[in-house]
Amino acid sequence: MAAPALERYTQDLLLGEIWKRPDLSARDRSIVTVAAIIARNQPVELPFYLGRALDNGVKPAEISEIITHLAFYAGWPNAVAAANVASAVFAGRKIGPDQLAPASVVLLPLDKAAEDKRANMVEQDYGKVAPGVVQYTADVLFRELWLRPGLAARDRSMVTVTALVASGQVAQVPFHLNRAMDKGLAEKQAAEMLTHLAFYAGWPNVFSAMPVFKDVFAKRSAPVIGK
Amino acid sequence: MAAPALERYTQDLLLGEIWKRPDLSARDRSIVTVAAIIARNQPVELPFYLGRALDNGVKPAEISEIITHLAFYAGWPNAVAAANVASAVFAGRKIGPDQLAPASVVLLPLDKAAEDKRANMVEQDYGKVAPGVVQYTADVLFRELWLRPGLAARDRSMVTVTALVASGQVAQVPFHLNRAMDKGLAEKQAAEMLTHLAFYAGWPNVFSAMPVFKDVFAKRSAPVIGK
Amino acid sequence: MAAPALERYTQDLLLGEIWKRPDLSARDRSIVTVAAIIARNQPVELPFYLGRALDNGVKPAEISEIITHLAFYAGWPNAVAAANVASAVFAGRKIGPDQLAPASVVLLPLDKAAEDKRANMVEQDYGKVAPGVVQYTADVLFRELWLRPGLAARDRSMVTVTALVASGQVAQVPFHLNRAMDKGLAEKQAAEMLTHLAFYAGWPNVFSAMPVFKDVFAKRSAPVIGK
């Protein structure tokens, strides 16, 4: 192999140490890794990490949902490439369509108040700038995709935050990191996502995300004056 | 297929609805899609969308110019990979070199006043920081590439804006979006580019671009005081 | 070929002119090019440029170190893909493992004062936000990776700055560009890196980096008041 030190770091440090750190489960690490690799469009690495995800307890139907989710949050070509790889991995493990979420499902109930608040804010800001984006964000993303039951809300948010960090898009991290933490992602787990992503998306992306995470953590733990 | 919901969204929503929305023609959508895919270096998806572009009326010579243009605005390796794919697609359709723009062409006339203004500004800002960049920006980009007649100025700007949005580089959007609109891109079309790119470059890139588009739209429609 | 103008620009401008400009050696340009291509995950272009790097005097052991370095600064999947390509290139040239740096090496001496200062700053800012990142940044990156002797400190910094510019991550450029210049990268060479990267990472990334380079250059040449 052309880089013996890389091979040693892969075995001893990445697989041998990072994946075993306690603050994030192997299942969560698999979701984060698969999401980062799809967001960064690196299908060559995907078969290994999809297999690892299945071994770590991520269900085929959840992988299916992660891919569909990332069509919207990382772009269609990334998701289509991932779906092709996943089809081959599933076939190799005799995972049939009965184990996947069907295209149409009964959606989870909508938190109408929260969604109306979000939709109004975006409508005010951008309703006249890009009406199509605003419309599909509401109708397809928040009233459909996010309500598909095949992936827990907390995991869906973890996938979204991963995609943002892994592609260097920190502007939308506060909204989605807060959402992830509202749905059960502990601060320690969010912090450990950064450790894990330093290796899979590179140090620079993580150093750009750290001040944003810091700010979200600080605001969530600050005492609310007058309450 | 590993993601039945993705397959449904591809047929019903993306190809069945988005591509048929009225504010941007199928030809324009093809140019935007091809440019986004090249800028994001996803050659696997390219044969399908190059074929679609040809079917939608984008000429082989225009595809040739889009690829050359993106060598500069998305990086050489992206363009070389795209050229290899396009060569195969052209061969499959019996499109010969006679249908492509030759390497050397008679350039369109230069708007000297506008180019001098642009060049002076960049020279003042960066002439001593990166003289090579400043020199090639003038000599090769604005006095040559942009004046090649094989792609309309409006389309060339649309390709450039697409590359910027699709790679998360919003800082140069104001200059190039204004240029696109000066050359005939309507505000409705620019807005609809964002809807289209949400699907092909992902929601996060588009949400980062929306405030910049908003600002450009606002400044262009603001009454000029004292005029 | 689908883009005759691109072919002409490749021969006449890129290979025929840019690579021969005096302010950056062919060896340095090879390091920058290989680093940019790995950072942008474009393994298809890599065999050609790895061969060129070897021809220009970059040693196999240095390529091995560049790849390992970029595992951390561009993400593991990028480095693994590059290592696979490099293995094939090395095999084709009968370059055996004896010509590569071993996985474990005697490290260069640590500049403890400088590292303590860096570590304290990062610990203060992010020690409670992402303790894992902070720990590995010190233990693995600055007390190990950066001290591996197979790649000169100046070249290692050049690789890091390249990865940052090529992936649009300018926030950490000041730290690493200063470090590169402290270790011997001349201002003219840094400026010429931008010219070279305009072609390999695209104009937009370079235009985003220019104001940051400008600021670093200005601060380094400013007279220190009271000294």
XYZ file of C-alpha atoms in Angstrom:
681
model
C 0.000 0.000 0.000
C 1.263 3.463 -0.927
C 0.818 4.989 2.527
C 1.844 2.650 5.365
C 1.200 5.326 8.014
C -2.340 5.797 6.725
C -2.889 2.053 6.978
C -1.660 2.049 10.581
C -3.838 5.053 11.499
C -6.829 3.354 9.880
C -6.407 0.162 11.902
C -5.127 1.476 15.236
C -6.660 4.923 15.498
C -9.781 5.136 13.333
C -11.267 1.628 13.497
C -9.434 0.593 16.662
C -10.056 3.659 18.833
C -12.373 6.353 17.420
C -15.221 3.953 16.607
C -15.079 2.587 20.174
C -15.242 5.893 22.050
C -18.169 5.815 24.454
C -20.077 9.042 23.742
C -21.573 7.878 20.463
C -22.802 4.345 19.758
C -21.458 2.261 16.868
C -24.922 2.500 15.299
C -24.895 6.304 15.478
C -21.344 6.408 14.117
C -22.474 4.277 11.192
C -25.328 6.654 10.413
C -22.992 9.652 10.613
C -20.340 7.969 8.445
C -22.770 6.852 5.755
C -24.386 10.294 5.686
C -21.002 12.042 5.424
C -19.870 9.778 2.589
C -23.098 10.337 0.645
C -23.003 14.092 1.271
C -19.423 14.185 -0.009
C -20.279 11.905 -2.946
C -17.705 9.181 -2.343
C -19.558 6.048 -3.476
C -16.337 3.996 -3.664
C -16.117 3.947 0.146
C -19.821 3.258 0.569
C -20.047 -0.581 0.268
C -17.697 -1.062 3.237
C -19.544 1.431 5.421
C -23.019 0.269 4.401
C -22.027 -3.267 5.399
C -20.689 -1.938 8.684
C -23.924 0.013 9.220
C -26.029 -3.123 8.744
C -23.709 -5.021 11.120
C -24.084 -2.228 13.682
C -27.869 -2.446 13.700
C -28.932 0.156 11.142
C -31.921 -1.424 9.389
C -32.135 -1.609 5.590
C -35.284 0.514 5.721
C -33.357 3.167 7.654
C -30.574 3.195 5.058
C -33.240 3.602 2.421
C -34.633 6.631 4.283
C -31.169 8.151 4.813
C -30.549 8.022 1.067
C -33.918 9.565 0.227
C -33.430 12.257 2.886
C -30.034 13.174 1.448
C -31.466 13.568 -2.058
C -32.879 16.795 -0.672
C -30.075 17.766 1.717
C -27.075 16.801 -0.435
C -28.487 16.819 -3.963
C -30.117 14.246 -6.217
C -26.978 12.911 -7.957
C -25.389 12.066 -4.578
C -28.478 10.092 -3.550
C -28.866 8.281 -6.861
C -25.223 7.177 -6.762
C -25.721 5.964 -3.180
C -28.910 4.111 -4.067
C -27.091 2.210 -6.797
C -24.388 1.139 -4.366
C -26.922 0.229 -1.688
C -28.888 -1.903 -4.166
C -25.786 -4.008 -4.791
C -25.018 -4.295 -1.060
C -28.610 -5.287 -0.281
C -28.618 -7.856 -3.101
C -25.387 -9.368 -1.763
C -27.047 -9.821 1.630
C -30.351 -11.105 0.203
C -32.196 -8.072 1.555
C -35.408 -7.864 -0.480
C -37.829 -4.993 -1.113
C -40.035 -6.286 1.734
C -37.388 -5.017 4.167
C -37.443 -1.479 2.749
C -39.889 1.311 3.408
C -42.440 1.518 0.584
C -42.502 4.662 -1.546
C -45.766 5.826 0.001
C -46.301 5.522 3.736
C -48.638 6.776 6.456
C -46.927 9.930 7.677
C -46.252 10.796 11.301
C -48.511 13.526 12.721
C -47.389 17.089 11.965
C -46.530 19.513 14.784
C -48.614 22.190 13.104
C -47.699 25.082 15.399
C -43.972 24.562 15.008
C -44.222 24.041 11.249
C -46.421 27.126 10.806
C -43.862 29.189 12.708
C -41.000 27.871 10.557
C -42.955 28.249 7.325
C -43.986 31.839 8.165
C -40.423 32.859 8.886
C -39.109 31.424 5.628
C -42.091 32.797 3.709
C -41.430 36.299 5.075
C -37.729 36.131 4.286
C -37.792 34.418 0.907
C -41.398 34.006 -0.274
C -40.894 36.652 -2.939
C -37.256 35.773 -3.712
C -37.648 32.089 -4.501
C -41.291 31.047 -4.182
C -40.626 27.567 -5.573
C -37.986 26.793 -2.968
C -40.253 28.060 -0.183
C -43.183 25.991 -1.435
C -41.292 22.701 -1.764
C -39.539 23.255 1.561
C -42.941 23.266 3.209
C -44.931 20.816 1.088
C -42.346 18.152 0.336
C -39.715 18.530 3.059
C -41.442 19.486 6.300
C -44.920 18.145 5.564
C -43.762 14.899 3.970
C -40.091 13.835 4.004
C -39.516 14.697 7.671
C -42.738 12.855 8.609
C -41.829 9.550 6.991
C -41.798 7.017 9.837
C -38.882 4.846 8.660
C -36.199 6.927 10.379
C -36.498 8.391 13.894
C -36.720 12.199 14.010
C -33.515 12.351 16.048
C -31.658 10.226 13.479
C -33.045 12.250 10.564
C -31.732 15.408 12.211
C -28.384 13.745 12.880
C -28.174 12.901 9.152
C -29.005 16.504 8.250
C -26.447 18.018 10.632
C -23.856 15.586 9.287
C -24.566 16.630 5.705
C -24.177 20.300 6.647
C -20.881 19.832 8.503
C -19.483 17.416 5.908
C -20.090 19.850 3.057
C -18.909 22.952 4.886
C -22.373 24.530 5.082
C -22.503 25.835 8.634
C -25.173 28.530 8.168
C -28.049 26.098 8.687
C -26.421 24.146 11.501
C -28.100 26.101 14.332
C -31.637 25.292 13.135
C -30.908 21.611 12.542
C -28.650 21.048 15.556
C -31.295 22.530 17.846
C -33.889 20.327 16.192
C -31.651 17.269 16.692
C -31.155 18.106 20.371
C -34.876 18.794 20.860
C -35.480 15.286 19.538
C -33.048 13.591 21.882
C -29.475 14.065 20.645
C -27.456 14.745 23.810
C -24.818 17.491 23.836
C -22.126 14.856 24.400
C -23.311 12.973 21.339
C -23.348 16.113 19.207
C -19.816 16.920 20.369
C -18.671 13.397 19.569
C -20.194 13.675 16.087
C -17.570 16.386 15.532
C -14.747 14.078 16.652
C -16.007 11.387 14.321
C -16.505 13.798 11.410
C -13.005 15.241 11.820
C -11.799 11.923 10.447
C -14.471 11.393 7.782
C -14.962 14.961 6.519
C -11.572 16.398 7.445
C -10.345 18.723 10.168
C -11.141 21.980 8.314
C -14.889 21.281 8.076
C -14.990 20.443 11.776
C -13.012 23.502 12.826
C -15.499 25.617 10.874
C -18.407 23.896 12.629
C -17.042 24.110 16.183
C -17.844 27.805 16.826
C -21.401 27.205 15.582
C -21.873 24.163 17.826
C -20.384 26.160 20.710
C -22.917 28.909 20.212
C -25.858 26.484 20.031
C -24.697 24.673 23.187
C -24.259 27.996 25.035
C -27.681 29.335 24.108
C -29.423 26.098 25.091
C -27.828 26.070 28.548
C -28.151 29.811 29.241
C -30.682 30.702 31.945
C -33.713 32.375 30.365
C -34.113 35.786 32.032
C -37.595 36.541 33.306
C -38.689 32.934 33.327
C -33.847 -0.330 -6.006
C -32.619 0.470 -2.511
C -34.745 3.580 -2.035
C -38.293 3.231 -3.401
C -39.288 6.687 -2.133
C -36.371 8.253 -3.992
C -37.487 6.485 -7.141
C -41.026 7.829 -6.732
C -39.772 11.368 -6.055
C -37.520 11.146 -9.123
C -40.401 10.180 -11.416
C -43.313 12.113 -9.960
C -41.713 15.176 -8.434
C -38.358 15.848 -10.116
C -38.873 14.711 -13.713
C -42.680 14.844 -13.606
C -43.170 18.262 -12.000
C -40.054 20.373 -11.394
C -38.768 20.111 -14.966
C -42.172 21.247 -16.262
C -42.583 24.362 -14.125
C -43.131 27.351 -16.389
C -40.621 29.966 -15.179
C -37.582 28.249 -16.675
C -37.514 26.460 -20.039
C -36.470 22.823 -20.390
C -33.434 24.049 -22.330
C -32.400 26.390 -19.514
C -32.985 23.651 -16.939
C -30.715 21.360 -18.935
C -27.944 23.962 -18.991
C -28.304 24.520 -15.233
C -28.354 20.785 -14.494
C -25.331 19.971 -16.644
C -23.398 22.903 -15.155
C -24.283 21.851 -11.593
C -23.235 18.254 -12.207
C -19.908 19.328 -13.736
C -19.278 21.855 -10.958
C -19.946 19.139 -8.382
C -17.852 16.606 -10.308
C -20.460 13.872 -10.684
C -19.628 12.419 -14.114
C -21.684 9.264 -13.479
C -24.908 11.270 -13.791
C -23.674 13.213 -16.788
C -24.519 10.899 -19.756
C -28.233 10.957 -18.872
C -28.342 14.738 -18.490
C -26.187 15.448 -21.546
C -28.584 13.351 -23.603
C -31.504 15.231 -22.086
C -29.758 18.542 -22.853
C -29.345 17.615 -26.522
C -33.008 16.523 -26.643
C -34.026 19.848 -25.100
C -32.267 21.877 -27.765
C -28.858 22.579 -26.264
C -26.471 22.358 -29.214
C -23.322 20.204 -29.113
C -21.231 23.348 -29.643
C -22.913 24.918 -26.589
C -22.134 21.866 -24.447
C -18.560 22.136 -25.643
C -18.448 25.783 -24.515
C -20.079 25.003 -21.147
C -17.372 22.440 -20.425
C -14.557 24.809 -21.438
C -16.113 27.632 -19.393
C -16.296 25.424 -16.300
C -12.615 24.475 -16.590
C -12.046 27.992 -15.288
C -15.053 28.324 -12.970
C -15.057 24.813 -11.461
C -11.495 23.614 -12.003
C -9.667 21.754 -14.736
C -10.198 18.181 -13.482
C -13.984 18.696 -13.418
C -13.959 19.871 -17.022
C -11.629 17.131 -18.262
C -13.837 14.452 -16.684
C -16.895 16.052 -18.292
C -15.201 16.282 -21.690
C -14.466 12.552 -21.602
C -18.110 11.770 -20.857
C -19.341 14.189 -23.504
C -17.028 12.641 -26.111
C -18.707 9.272 -25.552
C -22.202 10.774 -25.657
C -21.399 12.672 -28.868
C -19.904 9.541 -30.459
C -23.046 7.572 -29.579
C -25.148 10.188 -31.386
C -22.788 10.487 -34.366
C -22.035 14.109 -33.498
C -18.764 14.910 -35.241
C -16.155 17.632 -34.654
C -17.810 19.744 -37.376
C -20.690 20.368 -34.964
C -18.386 21.688 -32.224
C -16.859 25.126 -31.839
C -13.260 25.103 -33.076
C -10.504 25.776 -30.553
C -9.807 29.217 -32.030
C -12.698 31.460 -33.006
C -13.382 35.079 -33.910
C -14.215 36.677 -30.582
C -17.223 38.872 -29.892
C -16.438 42.583 -29.497
C -15.252 43.617 -26.017
C -17.194 46.162 -23.955
C -13.979 47.986 -23.176
C -15.390 50.497 -20.677
C -17.024 47.805 -18.536
C -13.984 45.527 -18.698
C -11.588 48.358 -17.823
C -13.724 49.195 -14.788
C -13.768 45.558 -13.643
C -10.068 45.077 -14.304
C -9.124 48.264 -12.446
C -11.104 47.242 -9.397
C -9.538 43.783 -9.237
C -6.078 45.222 -10.000
C -6.422 47.698 -7.117
C -7.636 45.026 -4.699
C -5.374 42.132 -5.641
C -2.800 43.272 -8.213
C -0.037 43.024 -5.637
C -1.449 40.006 -3.799
C -1.782 37.597 -6.704
C -0.607 39.250 -9.930
C -0.904 35.995 -11.900
C -4.548 35.537 -11.019
C -5.319 39.150 -11.882
C -3.529 38.895 -15.215
C -5.223 35.675 -16.367
C -8.612 36.894 -15.148
C -8.302 39.783 -17.577
C -6.380 38.263 -20.486
C -7.855 34.772 -20.664
C -11.227 35.045 -18.925
C -12.731 38.437 -19.700
C -10.878 39.203 -22.931
C -11.166 35.710 -24.400
C -13.295 33.008 -22.767
C -16.299 35.283 -22.143
C -16.086 36.555 -25.726
C -16.255 33.164 -27.399
C -19.387 33.260 -29.564
C -20.517 29.641 -29.113
C -22.576 30.333 -25.991
C -24.836 33.354 -25.483
C -23.613 35.809 -22.824
C -26.781 35.229 -20.796
C -26.251 31.447 -20.868
C -22.565 31.787 -19.974
C -23.545 33.833 -16.934
C -26.243 31.313 -16.033
C -23.571 28.577 -16.104
C -21.291 30.676 -13.895
C -24.000 31.469 -11.334
C -24.932 27.786 -11.271
C -21.327 26.764 -10.581
C -21.138 29.262 -7.715
C -24.395 28.153 -6.075
C -23.716 24.449 -6.651
C -20.331 24.621 -4.949
C -21.417 26.819 -2.060
C -19.396 29.853 -3.204
C -21.820 32.729 -2.711
C -19.299 35.583 -2.437
C -19.079 36.074 -6.191
C -22.795 35.587 -6.872
C -23.664 39.317 -6.837
C -21.239 40.173 -9.656
C -22.263 37.241 -11.840
C -26.004 37.333 -11.084
C -26.116 41.017 -11.977
C -24.202 40.245 -15.144
C -26.673 37.438 -15.989
C -29.641 39.743 -15.435
C -28.019 42.548 -17.439
C -27.751 40.068 -20.302
C -31.380 39.010 -20.200
C -31.949 36.548 -17.353
C -35.294 37.581 -15.841
C -35.736 37.726 -12.074
C -38.336 34.957 -12.297
C -35.855 32.780 -14.155
C -33.098 33.440 -11.621
C -35.519 32.559 -8.810
C -36.521 29.367 -10.569
C -32.858 28.425 -10.998
C -32.817 28.208 -7.195
C -35.826 25.872 -7.155
C -34.159 23.668 -9.734
C -30.786 23.728 -7.959
C -32.363 22.811 -4.620
C -32.870 19.383 -6.141
C -29.563 19.082 -7.996
C -27.183 20.764 -5.550
C -29.117 20.208 -2.336
C -31.212 22.432 -0.101
C -28.290 23.763 1.986
C -26.490 25.358 -0.988
C -29.730 27.014 -2.079
C -30.587 28.296 1.387
C -27.107 29.861 1.522
C -27.676 31.494 -1.866
C -31.185 32.863 -1.189
C -30.146 35.875 0.949
C -27.597 36.851 -1.714
C -30.147 36.588 -4.529
C -32.603 38.566 -2.370
C -30.104 41.360 -1.957
C -29.291 41.491 -5.681
C -33.006 41.551 -6.591
C -33.676 44.312 -4.045
C -30.821 46.539 -5.208
C -31.807 46.182 -8.870
C -35.410 47.228 -8.206
C -34.622 50.009 -5.723
C -35.332 53.531 -7.037
C -32.052 55.338 -7.626
C -32.136 58.527 -5.535
C -31.229 61.704 -7.416
C -31.804 60.211 -10.824
C -12.644 15.347 -28.053
C -15.841 17.110 -27.020
C -14.208 20.434 -26.164
C -11.489 21.490 -28.635
C -10.941 24.819 -26.865
C -10.356 23.032 -23.571
C -7.791 20.820 -25.284
C -6.000 23.864 -26.678
C -6.028 25.647 -23.297
C -4.684 22.487 -21.649
C -1.721 22.249 -24.028
C -0.902 25.892 -24.689
C -1.937 27.654 -21.499
C -1.976 25.181 -18.597
C 0.844 22.758 -19.412
C 2.650 25.066 -21.833
C 2.647 28.295 -19.808
C 1.308 28.113 -16.238
C 3.510 25.190 -15.200
C 6.577 27.059 -16.476
C 6.014 30.368 -14.669
C 9.084 31.159 -12.576
C 7.692 31.946 -9.113
C 6.893 28.344 -8.198
C 9.047 25.335 -9.130
C 7.661 22.393 -11.092
C 8.170 20.284 -7.962
C 6.093 22.681 -5.847
C 3.411 22.861 -8.528
C 3.236 19.076 -8.518
C 2.753 18.997 -4.754
C 0.039 21.659 -4.974
C -1.716 19.903 -7.852
C -1.693 16.476 -6.222
C -2.922 17.958 -2.934
C -5.727 19.861 -4.677
C -6.866 16.788 -6.579
C -6.910 14.653 -3.416
C -8.675 17.375 -1.423
C -11.320 17.613 -4.149
C -11.550 13.815 -4.449
C -10.839 13.457 -8.149
C -8.908 10.169 -8.292
C -9.422 9.835 -12.064
C -6.982 12.686 -12.687
C -4.517 11.423 -10.110
C -2.414 8.865 -12.068
C -1.317 11.513 -14.580
C -0.375 14.033 -11.897
C 1.291 11.494 -9.614
C 3.485 10.447 -12.539
C 4.250 14.096 -13.235
C 5.079 14.629 -9.544
C 7.570 11.741 -9.569
C 9.087 13.111 -12.788
C 9.383 16.550 -11.174
C 11.346 15.222 -8.210
C 8.697 14.547 -5.586
C 9.879 11.370 -3.847
C 7.577 8.368 -3.378
C 7.975 8.740 0.383
C 6.808 12.356 0.109
C 3.721 11.320 -1.862
C 3.038 8.765 0.834
C 3.216 11.511 3.490
C 1.020 13.896 1.469
C -1.690 11.242 1.288
C -1.489 10.470 5.017
C -1.503 14.184 5.850
C -4.640 14.742 3.771
C -6.484 11.931 5.538
C -6.715 14.436 8.373
C -7.033 17.659 6.378
C -9.372 16.442 3.621
C -11.036 13.393 5.152
C -10.286 9.684 5.285
C -12.174 8.584 2.150
C -10.230 11.090 0.009
C -6.929 9.711 1.296
C -7.912 6.059 0.935
C -8.989 6.624 -2.675
C -5.680 8.408 -3.351
C -3.655 5.638 -1.691
C -5.274 3.061 -3.970
C -4.366 5.087 -7.048
C -0.830 5.722 -5.785
C -0.308 2.006 -5.132
C -1.027 1.277 -8.779
C 1.229 4.111 -9.983
C 4.054 2.945 -7.703
C 3.645 -0.665 -8.860
C 3.824 0.455 -12.488
C 7.141 2.174 -11.764
C 8.524 -0.698 -9.658
C 8.595 1.529 -6.566
C 8.676 -0.863 -3.617
C 7.790 -0.392 0.060
C 11.487 0.253 0.827
C 11.117 3.638 -0.883
C 8.182 4.681 1.324
C 8.210 6.065 4.838
C 7.471 3.272 7.331
C 4.292 3.548 9.404
C 6.248 4.348 12.564
C 9.148 6.768 12.423
C 11.363 8.775 14.759
C 9.571 12.097 15.029
C 11.150 15.511 14.587
C 11.621 17.479 17.802
C 8.540 19.388 19.009
C 8.611 23.186 19.371
C 6.983 22.875 22.775
C 6.425 26.587 23.428
C 4.630 27.157 20.119
C 2.558 23.983 20.464
C 1.577 24.795 24.051
C 0.413 28.226 22.930
C -1.643 26.743 20.070
C -3.057 23.974 22.249
C -4.034 26.387 25.023
C -5.884 28.657 22.627
C -7.861 25.801 21.088
C -8.468 24.250 24.527
C -9.859 27.555 25.831
C -12.093 28.037 22.791
C -13.330 24.494 22.232
C -12.141 22.248 25.073
C -15.664 21.979 26.446
C -17.418 22.044 23.083
C -15.660 19.153 21.367
C -13.075 17.624 23.723
C -12.353 14.743 21.354
C -11.451 17.052 18.483
C -9.225 19.147 20.737
C -7.462 16.067 22.100
C -6.714 14.473 18.721
C -5.689 17.824 17.240
C -2.935 17.979 19.841
C -1.983 14.325 20.313
C -2.227 12.991 16.775
C -1.919 16.058 14.537
C 0.523 18.493 16.138
C 2.501 16.055 18.285
C 2.730 13.313 15.669
C 1.583 13.857 12.069
C 3.248 17.265 11.684
C 6.473 15.853 13.168
C 6.847 12.986 10.726
C 10.170 13.596 8.933
C 9.203 12.344 5.468
C 7.871 15.706 4.273
C 9.500 19.087 4.973
C 7.515 21.366 7.301
C 7.219 23.977 4.565
C 5.819 21.392 2.116
C 3.411 19.998 4.716
C 2.063 23.502 5.260
C 1.828 24.064 1.504
C -0.259 20.880 1.262
C -2.510 22.081 4.093
C -3.029 25.558 2.611
C -3.797 23.937 -0.745
C -6.425 21.667 0.819
C -8.069 24.671 2.487
C -8.181 26.807 -0.673
C -9.201 23.899 -2.907
C -12.187 23.025 -0.718
C -13.321 26.603 -0.109
C -12.408 26.587 3.599
C -10.706 29.957 4.064
C -11.252 30.356 7.818
C -8.149 28.388 8.727
C -5.952 29.830 5.980
C -4.367 32.565 8.164
C -2.997 30.075 10.703
C -1.642 27.683 8.091
C -0.408 30.294 5.596
C 1.544 32.037 8.362
C 2.952 28.685 9.396
C 3.950 27.956 5.773
C 5.671 31.319 5.439
C 7.399 30.929 8.815
C 8.820 27.674 7.461
C 10.167 29.164 4.256
C 7.346 29.657 1.749
C 8.069 33.038 0.138
C 5.248 35.527 -0.444
C 5.818 35.229 -4.198
C 5.432 31.469 -3.973
C 2.247 31.744 -1.936
C 0.850 34.202 -4.480
C 1.761 31.885 -7.328
C 0.024 28.985 -5.543
C -3.165 31.006 -6.090
C -2.469 31.365 -9.822
C -1.871 27.631 -10.073
C -4.931 26.755 -7.982
C -7.181 29.017 -10.056
C -6.786 26.417 -12.777
C -6.964 23.292 -10.625
C -9.591 24.315 -8.055
C -11.444 26.920 -10.082
C -11.533 30.712 -10.068
C -14.240 31.017 -7.365
C -12.187 29.244 -4.675
C -9.205 31.441 -5.479
C -11.203 34.665 -5.459
C -12.503 33.683 -2.012
C -8.955 33.056 -0.817
C -7.373 36.246 -2.191
C -8.662 38.652 0.500
C -7.420 36.260 3.195
C -3.970 35.961 1.604
C -3.912 39.756 1.216
C -4.585 40.216 4.903
C -1.901 37.712 5.932
C 0.665 39.343 3.609
C -0.197 42.818 4.945
C 0.069 41.840 8.608
C 3.402 40.105 8.073
C 4.945 43.152 6.396
C 3.437 45.779 8.719
C 5.973 47.504 10.975
C 5.435 46.390 14.575
C 4.795 49.534 16.647
C 6.975 49.889 19.735
C 9.573 47.469 18.537
